[in-house]
PDB file of C-alpha atoms in Angstrom:
ATOM      1  CA  MET A   1     -16.193   6.056  10.542  1.00  0.00           C
ATOM      2  CA  SER A   2     -14.535   3.034  11.354  1.00  0.00           C
ATOM      3  CA  THR A   3     -11.623   3.471  13.794  1.00  0.00           C
ATOM      4  CA  PRO A   4      -8.129   1.907  13.402  1.00  0.00           C
ATOM      5  CA  ALA A   5      -9.195  -0.717  16.198  1.00  0.00           C
ATOM      6  CA  THR A   6     -12.422  -1.602  14.466  1.00  0.00           C
ATOM      7  CA  SER A   7     -10.726  -1.925  11.162  1.00  0.00           C
ATOM      8  CA  LEU A   8      -7.936  -4.154  12.522  1.00  0.00           C
ATOM      9  CA  GLU A   9     -10.906  -6.583  14.188  1.00  0.00           C
ATOM     10  CA  SER A  10     -12.580  -6.517  10.704  1.00  0.00           C
ATOM     11  CA  MET A  11      -9.653  -7.491   8.766  1.00  0.00           C
ATOM     12  CA  ARG A  12      -8.720 -10.338  11.415  1.00  0.00           C
ATOM     13  CA  ALA A  13     -12.239 -11.540  11.491  1.00  0.00           C
ATOM     14  CA  ALA A  14     -12.436 -11.718   7.569  1.00  0.00           C
ATOM     15  CA  ALA A  15      -8.957 -13.026   7.015  1.00  0.00           C
ATOM     16  CA  PRO A  16      -9.046 -11.995   3.411  1.00  0.00           C
ATOM     17  CA  LEU A  17      -7.403 -13.540   0.471  1.00  0.00           C
ATOM     18  CA  VAL A  18      -5.358 -10.964  -1.127  1.00  0.00           C
ATOM     19  CA  GLN A  19      -3.781 -11.232  -4.617  1.00  0.00           C
ATOM     20  CA  CYS A  20      -0.578  -9.480  -4.683  1.00  0.00           C
ATOM     21  CA  ILE A  21       0.947  -8.712  -7.690  1.00  0.00           C
ATOM     22  CA  THR A  22       4.289  -7.618  -6.372  1.00  0.00           C
ATOM     23  CA  ASN A  23       8.076  -7.759  -7.295  1.00  0.00           C
ATOM     24  CA  TYR A  24      10.316 -10.188  -6.939  1.00  0.00           C
ATOM     25  CA  VAL A  25      12.136  -8.575  -4.247  1.00  0.00           C
ATOM     26  CA  ALA A  26       9.136  -8.246  -1.912  1.00  0.00           C
ATOM     27  CA  MET A  27       7.309 -11.653  -2.485  1.00  0.00           C
ATOM     28  CA  ASN A  28       8.549 -13.236   0.517  1.00  0.00           C
ATOM     29  CA  PHE A  29       8.428 -10.692   2.780  1.00  0.00           C
ATOM     30  CA  ALA A  30       5.148  -9.134   1.953  1.00  0.00           C
ATOM     31  CA  ALA A  31       3.369 -12.884   2.120  1.00  0.00           C
ATOM     32  CA  ASN A  32       4.994 -12.746   5.622  1.00  0.00           C
ATOM     33  CA  VAL A  33       3.645  -9.501   6.612  1.00  0.00           C
ATOM     34  CA  LEU A  34       0.001 -10.477   5.360  1.00  0.00           C
ATOM     35  CA  LEU A  35       0.120 -13.861   7.316  1.00  0.00           C
ATOM     36  CA  ALA A  36       1.524 -12.244  10.677  1.00  0.00           C
ATOM     37  CA  ALA A  37      -1.013  -9.424  10.366  1.00  0.00           C
ATOM     38  CA  GLY A  38      -4.061 -11.814   9.802  1.00  0.00           C
ATOM     39  CA  ALA A  39      -4.497 -11.948   6.065  1.00  0.00           C
ATOM     40  CA  ALA A  40      -3.894 -14.757   3.403  1.00  0.00           C
ATOM     41  CA  PRO A  41      -1.609 -14.005   0.451  1.00  0.00           C
ATOM     42  CA  ALA A  42      -1.584 -15.223  -2.965  1.00  0.00           C
ATOM     43  CA  MET A  43       1.339 -14.137  -5.534  1.00  0.00           C
ATOM     44  CA  VAL A  44      -0.464 -14.524  -8.656  1.00  0.00           C
ATOM     45  CA  HIS A  45       0.601 -12.290 -11.706  1.00  0.00           C
ATOM     46  CA  ASP A  46       0.782 -14.167 -15.058  1.00  0.00           C
ATOM     47  CA  VAL A  47      -1.743 -12.943 -17.523  1.00  0.00           C
ATOM     48  CA  GLU A  48      -2.820 -16.425 -17.974  1.00  0.00           C
ATOM     49  CA  GLU A  49      -4.363 -16.726 -14.530  1.00  0.00           C
ATOM     50  CA  SER A  50      -4.347 -13.068 -13.071  1.00  0.00           C
ATOM     51  CA  GLY A  51      -7.962 -12.276 -14.121  1.00  0.00           C
ATOM     52  CA  GLU A  52      -9.424 -15.528 -13.369  1.00  0.00           C
ATOM     53  CA  PHE A  53      -7.897 -15.468  -9.729  1.00  0.00           C
ATOM     54  CA  CYS A  54      -8.816 -11.995  -9.031  1.00  0.00           C
ATOM     55  CA  ALA A  55     -12.368 -13.002  -9.298  1.00  0.00           C
ATOM     56  CA  ILE A  56     -12.092 -15.121  -6.277  1.00  0.00           C
ATOM     57  CA  ALA A  57      -9.761 -12.670  -4.276  1.00  0.00           C
ATOM     58  CA  GLY A  58     -11.065 -10.297  -1.393  1.00  0.00           C
ATOM     59  CA  ALA A  59      -8.600  -7.547  -2.925  1.00  0.00           C
ATOM     60  CA  LEU A  60      -5.902  -7.082  -5.604  1.00  0.00           C
ATOM     61  CA  THR A  61      -2.740  -5.143  -4.963  1.00  0.00           C
ATOM     62  CA  VAL A  62      -0.394  -4.130  -7.956  1.00  0.00           C
ATOM     63  CA  ASN A  63       3.322  -3.123  -7.564  1.00  0.00           C
ATOM     64  CA  ILE A  64       5.246  -2.303 -10.568  1.00  0.00           C
ATOM     65  CA  GLY A  65       8.584  -2.806  -9.040  1.00  0.00           C
ATOM     66  CA  THR A  66       9.756  -5.430 -11.401  1.00  0.00           C
ATOM     67  CA  LEU A  67       8.121  -4.710 -14.680  1.00  0.00           C
ATOM     68  CA  SER A  68       8.039  -6.559 -18.111  1.00  0.00           C
ATOM     69  CA  PRO A  69       5.475  -6.364 -20.878  1.00  0.00           C
ATOM     70  CA  ARG A  70       4.001  -9.665 -19.719  1.00  0.00           C
ATOM     71  CA  TRP A  71       3.812  -8.681 -16.035  1.00  0.00           C
ATOM     72  CA  VAL A  72       2.230  -5.595 -16.930  1.00  0.00           C
ATOM     73  CA  ALA A  73      -0.453  -7.335 -19.110  1.00  0.00           C
ATOM     74  CA  GLY A  74      -1.144  -9.450 -15.906  1.00  0.00           C
ATOM     75  CA  MET A  75      -1.635  -6.506 -13.993  1.00  0.00           C
ATOM     76  CA  VAL A  76      -4.098  -4.816 -16.701  1.00  0.00           C
ATOM     77  CA  GLU A  77      -6.267  -8.165 -16.871  1.00  0.00           C
ATOM     78  CA  ALA A  78      -6.514  -8.347 -13.077  1.00  0.00           C
ATOM     79  CA  ALA A  79      -7.238  -4.739 -12.602  1.00  0.00           C
ATOM     80  CA  ALA A  80     -10.026  -5.207 -15.308  1.00  0.00           C
ATOM     81  CA  VAL A  81     -11.509  -7.875 -13.386  1.00  0.00           C
ATOM     82  CA  ALA A  82     -11.431  -6.272 -10.084  1.00  0.00           C
ATOM     83  CA  ASN A  83     -13.447  -3.308 -11.515  1.00  0.00           C
ATOM     84  CA  LYS A  84     -15.979  -5.706 -13.375  1.00  0.00           C
ATOM     85  CA  THR A  85     -16.599  -7.512  -9.773  1.00  0.00           C
ATOM     86  CA  ASN A  86     -16.051  -4.425  -7.760  1.00  0.00           C
ATOM     87  CA  THR A  87     -12.895  -5.835  -6.001  1.00  0.00           C
ATOM     88  CA  PRO A  88     -10.924  -3.237  -4.425  1.00  0.00           C
ATOM     89  CA  TRP A  89      -7.348  -2.816  -5.744  1.00  0.00           C
ATOM     90  CA  VAL A  90      -4.290  -0.849  -4.558  1.00  0.00           C
ATOM     91  CA  LEU A  91      -1.702   0.512  -6.998  1.00  0.00           C
ATOM     92  CA  ASP A  92       1.980   0.970  -5.711  1.00  0.00           C
ATOM     93  CA  PRO A  93       3.691   2.931  -8.501  1.00  0.00           C
ATOM     94  CA  VAL A  94       7.172   2.160  -7.557  1.00  0.00           C
ATOM     95  CA  ALA A  95       9.599   4.673  -9.284  1.00  0.00           C
ATOM     96  CA  CYS A  96       6.800   5.621 -11.617  1.00  0.00           C
ATOM     97  CA  PHE A  97       9.128   8.333 -12.987  1.00  0.00           C
ATOM     98  CA  ALA A  98      12.150   6.416 -13.427  1.00  0.00           C
ATOM     99  CA  THR A  99      11.862   4.987 -17.139  1.00  0.00           C
ATOM    100  CA  GLY A 100       9.424   5.000 -20.071  1.00  0.00           C
ATOM    101  CA  LEU A 101       7.926   1.813 -19.160  1.00  0.00           C
ATOM    102  CA  ARG A 102       7.027   2.789 -15.740  1.00  0.00           C
ATOM    103  CA  ARG A 103       5.555   5.988 -16.707  1.00  0.00           C
ATOM    104  CA  ASP A 104       3.384   4.239 -19.404  1.00  0.00           C
ATOM    105  CA  SER A 105       2.202   1.613 -17.049  1.00  0.00           C
ATOM    106  CA  THR A 106       1.353   3.738 -14.279  1.00  0.00           C
ATOM    107  CA  SER A 107      -0.648   5.943 -16.762  1.00  0.00           C
ATOM    108  CA  THR A 108      -2.503   3.038 -17.946  1.00  0.00           C
ATOM    109  CA  LEU A 109      -3.138   1.551 -14.403  1.00  0.00           C
ATOM    110  CA  MET A 110      -4.317   4.750 -13.299  1.00  0.00           C
ATOM    111  CA  LYS A 111      -6.883   5.318 -16.056  1.00  0.00           C
ATOM    112  CA  MET A 112      -8.185   1.833 -14.692  1.00  0.00           C
ATOM    113  CA  GLY A 113      -9.338   3.641 -11.469  1.00  0.00           C
ATOM    114  CA  PRO A 114      -7.415   2.000  -8.622  1.00  0.00           C
ATOM    115  CA  THR A 115      -9.270   2.278  -5.181  1.00  0.00           C
ATOM    116  CA  VAL A 116      -6.196   3.179  -3.435  1.00  0.00           C
ATOM    117  CA  VAL A 117      -2.929   4.775  -4.670  1.00  0.00           C
ATOM    118  CA  ARG A 118       0.009   4.098  -2.059  1.00  0.00           C
ATOM    119  CA  GLY A 119       3.453   5.678  -2.861  1.00  0.00           C
ATOM    120  CA  ASN A 120       6.088   7.760  -1.594  1.00  0.00           C
ATOM    121  CA  ALA A 121       6.110  11.458  -2.144  1.00  0.00           C
ATOM    122  CA  SER A 122       8.041  11.664  -5.248  1.00  0.00           C
ATOM    123  CA  GLU A 123       5.875   9.235  -6.812  1.00  0.00           C
ATOM    124  CA  ILE A 124       2.650  10.671  -6.123  1.00  0.00           C
ATOM    125  CA  LEU A 125       4.134  14.000  -7.309  1.00  0.00           C
ATOM    126  CA  ALA A 126       5.258  12.563 -10.524  1.00  0.00           C
ATOM    127  CA  ILE A 127       1.613  11.041 -11.074  1.00  0.00           C
ATOM    128  CA  ALA A 128       0.262  14.506 -10.170  1.00  0.00           C
ATOM    129  CA  GLY A 129       2.321  16.073 -12.914  1.00  0.00           C
ATOM    130  CA  GLN A 130       4.557  17.736 -10.582  1.00  0.00           C
ATOM    131  CA  ASP A 131       8.353  18.152 -10.481  1.00  0.00           C
ATOM    132  CA  ALA A 132       9.623  15.221  -8.271  1.00  0.00           C
ATOM    133  CA  SER A 133      13.162  14.275  -7.345  1.00  0.00           C
ATOM    134  CA  GLY A 134      13.236  10.833  -6.404  1.00  0.00           C
ATOM    135  CA  LYS A 135      15.962   8.829  -7.037  1.00  0.00           C
ATOM    136  CA  GLY A 136      15.206   5.218  -8.146  1.00  0.00           C
ATOM    137  CA  VAL A 137      12.729   3.518  -5.622  1.00  0.00           C
ATOM    138  CA  ASP A 138      13.641   6.162  -3.054  1.00  0.00           C
ATOM    139  CA  SER A 139      11.818   9.400  -2.429  1.00  0.00           C
ATOM    140  CA  GLY A 140      13.851  12.791  -2.393  1.00  0.00           C
ATOM    141  CA  ASP A 141      10.671  14.765  -1.331  1.00  0.00           C
ATOM    142  CA  SER A 142       9.008  15.104   1.907  1.00  0.00           C
ATOM    143  CA  VAL A 143       5.415  14.056   2.564  1.00  0.00           C
ATOM    144  CA  SER A 144       4.436  17.553   3.370  1.00  0.00           C
ATOM    145  CA  VAL A 145       5.470  18.845   0.021  1.00  0.00           C
ATOM    146  CA  ALA A 146       3.222  16.174  -1.710  1.00  0.00           C
ATOM    147  CA  GLU A 147       0.196  16.655   0.454  1.00  0.00           C
ATOM    148  CA  ALA A 148      -1.576  19.479  -1.853  1.00  0.00           C
ATOM    149  CA  SER A 149      -0.930  17.389  -5.003  1.00  0.00           C
ATOM    150  CA  ALA A 150      -2.352  14.423  -3.231  1.00  0.00           C
ATOM    151  CA  ARG A 151      -5.721  16.283  -2.516  1.00  0.00           C
ATOM    152  CA  GLU A 152      -5.935  17.236  -6.111  1.00  0.00           C
ATOM    153  CA  LEU A 153      -4.986  13.622  -7.387  1.00  0.00           C
ATOM    154  CA  ALA A 154      -7.453  11.987  -5.202  1.00  0.00           C
ATOM    155  CA  LEU A 155     -10.367  14.213  -6.703  1.00  0.00           C
ATOM    156  CA  LYS A 156      -9.247  13.637  -9.994  1.00  0.00           C
ATOM    157  CA  ALA A 157      -8.709   9.896  -9.972  1.00  0.00           C
ATOM    158  CA  GLY A 158     -11.520   9.071  -7.469  1.00  0.00           C
ATOM    159  CA  SER A 159      -8.973   7.073  -5.616  1.00  0.00           C
ATOM    160  CA  ILE A 160      -7.800   7.369  -2.062  1.00  0.00           C
ATOM    161  CA  ILE A 161      -4.097   8.590  -2.281  1.00  0.00           C
ATOM    162  CA  ALA A 162      -1.864   7.543   0.691  1.00  0.00           C
ATOM    163  CA  VAL A 163       1.531   9.166   0.936  1.00  0.00           C
ATOM    164  CA  THR A 164       4.013   7.406   3.108  1.00  0.00           C
ATOM    165  CA  GLY A 165       7.190   8.317   4.799  1.00  0.00           C
ATOM    166  CA  GLU A 166       8.217   9.564   8.409  1.00  0.00           C
ATOM    167  CA  VAL A 167       4.736  10.882   8.670  1.00  0.00           C
ATOM    168  CA  ASP A 168       1.909   9.194   6.533  1.00  0.00           C
ATOM    169  CA  PHE A 169      -0.973  11.167   4.804  1.00  0.00           C
ATOM    170  CA  VAL A 170      -4.017  10.022   3.483  1.00  0.00           C
ATOM    171  CA  THR A 171      -6.770  11.773   1.662  1.00  0.00           C
ATOM    172  CA  ASP A 172      -9.991  11.292  -0.430  1.00  0.00           C
ATOM    173  CA  GLY A 173      -9.542  14.895  -1.694  1.00  0.00           C
ATOM    174  CA  THR A 174     -11.828  16.034   0.948  1.00  0.00           C
ATOM    175  CA  ARG A 175     -11.077  13.947   4.253  1.00  0.00           C
ATOM    176  CA  ALA A 176      -7.451  13.791   5.082  1.00  0.00           C
ATOM    177  CA  VAL A 177      -5.640  12.465   8.000  1.00  0.00           C
ATOM    178  CA  ARG A 178      -1.745  12.227   9.248  1.00  0.00           C
ATOM    179  CA  ILE A 179      -0.354   8.874  10.764  1.00  0.00           C
ATOM    180  CA  THR A 180       2.667   8.987  12.973  1.00  0.00           C
ATOM    181  CA  GLY A 181       4.788   6.120  14.492  1.00  0.00           C
ATOM    182  CA  GLY A 182       6.901   3.586  12.614  1.00  0.00           C
ATOM    183  CA  SER A 183      10.537   3.451  13.141  1.00  0.00           C
ATOM    184  CA  PRO A 184      13.581   4.802  11.280  1.00  0.00           C
ATOM    185  CA  LEU A 185      14.684   1.164  10.746  1.00  0.00           C
ATOM    186  CA  MET A 186      11.957   0.547   8.419  1.00  0.00           C
ATOM    187  CA  PRO A 187      13.548   2.136   5.136  1.00  0.00           C
ATOM    188  CA  GLN A 188      16.661  -0.108   5.910  1.00  0.00           C
ATOM    189  CA  VAL A 189      14.487  -3.182   5.542  1.00  0.00           C
ATOM    190  CA  THR A 190      13.794  -3.898   1.793  1.00  0.00           C
ATOM    191  CA  ALA A 191      10.146  -4.577   0.681  1.00  0.00           C
ATOM    192  CA  THR A 192       8.840  -2.825   3.766  1.00  0.00           C
ATOM    193  CA  GLY A 193       6.789  -0.406   1.671  1.00  0.00           C
ATOM    194  CA  CYS A 194       5.785  -3.029  -0.919  1.00  0.00           C
ATOM    195  CA  ALA A 195       4.437  -4.978   1.920  1.00  0.00           C
ATOM    196  CA  LEU A 196       2.521  -2.100   3.449  1.00  0.00           C
ATOM    197  CA  THR A 197       0.787  -1.708  -0.019  1.00  0.00           C
ATOM    198  CA  CYS A 198      -0.311  -5.494   0.412  1.00  0.00           C
ATOM    199  CA  LEU A 199      -1.627  -4.906   3.901  1.00  0.00           C
ATOM    200  CA  VAL A 200      -3.863  -1.861   2.500  1.00  0.00           C
ATOM    201  CA  GLY A 201      -5.322  -4.361   0.213  1.00  0.00           C
ATOM    202  CA  ALA A 202      -6.410  -6.694   3.180  1.00  0.00           C
ATOM    203  CA  TYR A 203      -7.939  -3.844   5.104  1.00  0.00           C
ATOM    204  CA  ALA A 204      -9.716  -2.675   1.952  1.00  0.00           C
ATOM    205  CA  ALA A 205     -11.070  -6.345   1.540  1.00  0.00           C
ATOM    206  CA  ALA A 206     -12.688  -6.009   4.971  1.00  0.00           C
ATOM    207  CA  VAL A 207     -13.659  -2.463   5.711  1.00  0.00           C
ATOM    208  CA  THR A 208     -16.287  -0.936   3.597  1.00  0.00           C
ATOM    209  CA  ASP A 209     -14.777   2.445   3.480  1.00  0.00           C
ATOM    210  CA  PRO A 210     -11.610   2.355   1.557  1.00  0.00           C
ATOM    211  CA  PHE A 211     -10.346   5.655   3.278  1.00  0.00           C
ATOM    212  CA  ASP A 212     -11.036   4.101   6.603  1.00  0.00           C
ATOM    213  CA  ALA A 213      -9.323   0.881   5.390  1.00  0.00           C
ATOM    214  CA  THR A 214      -6.073   2.601   4.423  1.00  0.00           C
ATOM    215  CA  VAL A 215      -5.956   4.685   7.712  1.00  0.00           C
ATOM    216  CA  GLY A 216      -6.257   1.289   9.641  1.00  0.00           C
ATOM    217  CA  ALA A 217      -3.568  -0.458   7.597  1.00  0.00           C
ATOM    218  CA  LEU A 218      -1.014   2.549   7.932  1.00  0.00           C
ATOM    219  CA  ALA A 219      -1.889   2.498  11.819  1.00  0.00           C
ATOM    220  CA  HIS A 220      -1.417  -0.966  12.101  1.00  0.00           C
ATOM    221  CA  PHE A 221       2.159  -0.841  10.425  1.00  0.00           C
ATOM    222  CA  ALA A 222       3.157   2.161  12.387  1.00  0.00           C
ATOM    223  CA  ALA A 223       2.207   0.635  15.791  1.00  0.00           C
ATOM    224  CA  ALA A 224       4.015  -2.676  14.815  1.00  0.00           C
ATOM    225  CA  GLY A 225       7.061  -0.529  13.674  1.00  0.00           C
ATOM    226  CA  GLU A 226       7.283   1.220  16.963  1.00  0.00           C
ATOM    227  CA  MET A 227       6.920  -2.030  18.825  1.00  0.00           C
ATOM    228  CA  ALA A 228       9.766  -3.765  16.722  1.00  0.00           C
ATOM    229  CA  ALA A 229      12.120  -1.118  17.111  1.00  0.00           C
ATOM    230  CA  GLY A 230      11.973  -1.538  20.945  1.00  0.00           C
ATOM    231  CA  ARG A 231      13.336  -5.023  20.494  1.00  0.00           C
ATOM    232  CA  ALA A 232      15.806  -4.817  17.520  1.00  0.00           C
ATOM    233  CA  LEU A 233      19.435  -4.016  17.464  1.00  0.00           C
ATOM    234  CA  GLY A 234      19.486  -2.926  13.874  1.00  0.00           C
ATOM    235  CA  PRO A 235      17.708  -3.743  10.466  1.00  0.00           C
ATOM    236  CA  GLY A 236      18.774  -7.309  10.333  1.00  0.00           C
ATOM    237  CA  SER A 237      16.688  -8.147  13.547  1.00  0.00           C
ATOM    238  CA  PHE A 238      14.023  -5.650  13.082  1.00  0.00           C
ATOM    239  CA  ALA A 239      12.595  -7.535  10.063  1.00  0.00           C
ATOM    240  CA  PRO A 240      11.553 -10.568  12.109  1.00  0.00           C
ATOM    241  CA  ALA A 241      10.858  -8.293  15.080  1.00  0.00           C
ATOM    242  CA  PHE A 242       8.529  -6.418  12.987  1.00  0.00           C
ATOM    243  CA  LEU A 243       6.632  -9.696  11.762  1.00  0.00           C
ATOM    244  CA  ASP A 244       6.273 -10.593  15.583  1.00  0.00           C
ATOM    245  CA  ALA A 245       4.868  -7.118  16.342  1.00  0.00           C
ATOM    246  CA  LEU A 246       2.353  -7.188  13.284  1.00  0.00           C
ATOM    247  CA  ALA A 247       0.634 -10.184  15.066  1.00  0.00           C
ATOM    248  CA  ALA A 248       0.880  -8.897  18.475  1.00  0.00           C
ATOM    249  CA  VAL A 249      -0.897  -5.612  17.717  1.00  0.00           C
ATOM    250  CA  THR A 250      -4.401  -5.520  19.068  1.00  0.00           C
ATOM    251  CA  ALA A 251      -7.323  -3.169  18.907  1.00  0.00           C
ATOM    252  CA  GLU A 252      -5.919  -1.794  22.516  1.00  0.00           C
ATOM    253  CA  THR A 253      -2.534  -1.180  21.066  1.00  0.00           C
ATOM    254  CA  ILE A 254      -3.023   0.257  17.463  1.00  0.00           C
ATOM    255  CA  GLY A 255      -3.307   3.610  18.836  1.00  0.00           C
ATOM    256  CA  ALA A 256      -6.014   5.823  17.756  1.00  0.00           C
ATOM    257  CA  ASP A 257      -3.876   8.750  19.056  1.00  0.00           C
ATOM    258  CA  ARG A 258      -1.398   8.202  16.140  1.00  0.00           C
ATOM    259  CA  VAL A 259      -4.096   9.341  13.627  1.00  0.00           C
ATOM    260  CA  ARG A 260      -4.702  12.752  13.330  1.00  0.00           C
ATOM    261  CA  ILE A 261      -7.736  14.089  11.563  1.00  0.00           C
ATOM    262  CA  LEU A 262      -7.058  17.448   9.319  1.00  0.00           C
TER     263      LEU A 262
END
């Protein structure tokens, strides 16, 4: 099993190119998060090039935050190529319960077998067919409530499921860990969760086991959140401090003690 420290070292040594199909709100921040952490972002989403580009990327991340039929076509094309080339890909089902387009798009993408699904508790519950109380992009459910559904979904979908919140939960249906850390300021900065999905992609490109990759990315994010919170006066100053902290996290400071194996 790769530890968060060794996963961090592997990701930075590889400096992987990550294709990020993400929403308009998240593009700039997500790109900066990847650069600060040690990876290389590429925001390529149109169906005319998304599949061709995926063939040269180390990983693909798909975020349904701002949808249109053409964007969905680009997502499906890129995911199809990822499956063909054995490229790891990560799905972020933003507010998948909110509209018919989101429900249908999520269903289509889930059938394509994402390597990792990262979402909040309400999103994971909704994909698992359970009642969820999310409001827009925000979760109305606690991570602990979604843990059992996440385990079942991981086994059914064959994907790593990461439920993120105050305490993160990652499972492949058999193995499971909780990850502590971060800061209460993180939900007050737009696109933080979307950027985390992109970072999971960076780790998945460099770490053989996608479970270990996901844990490493979440531990990196949590460690950086703690560091940034100590320097920030509020959400406005937290964002740049967080980028600095992502770059400053080392194998010694990523903190294996924040990962609890269940």
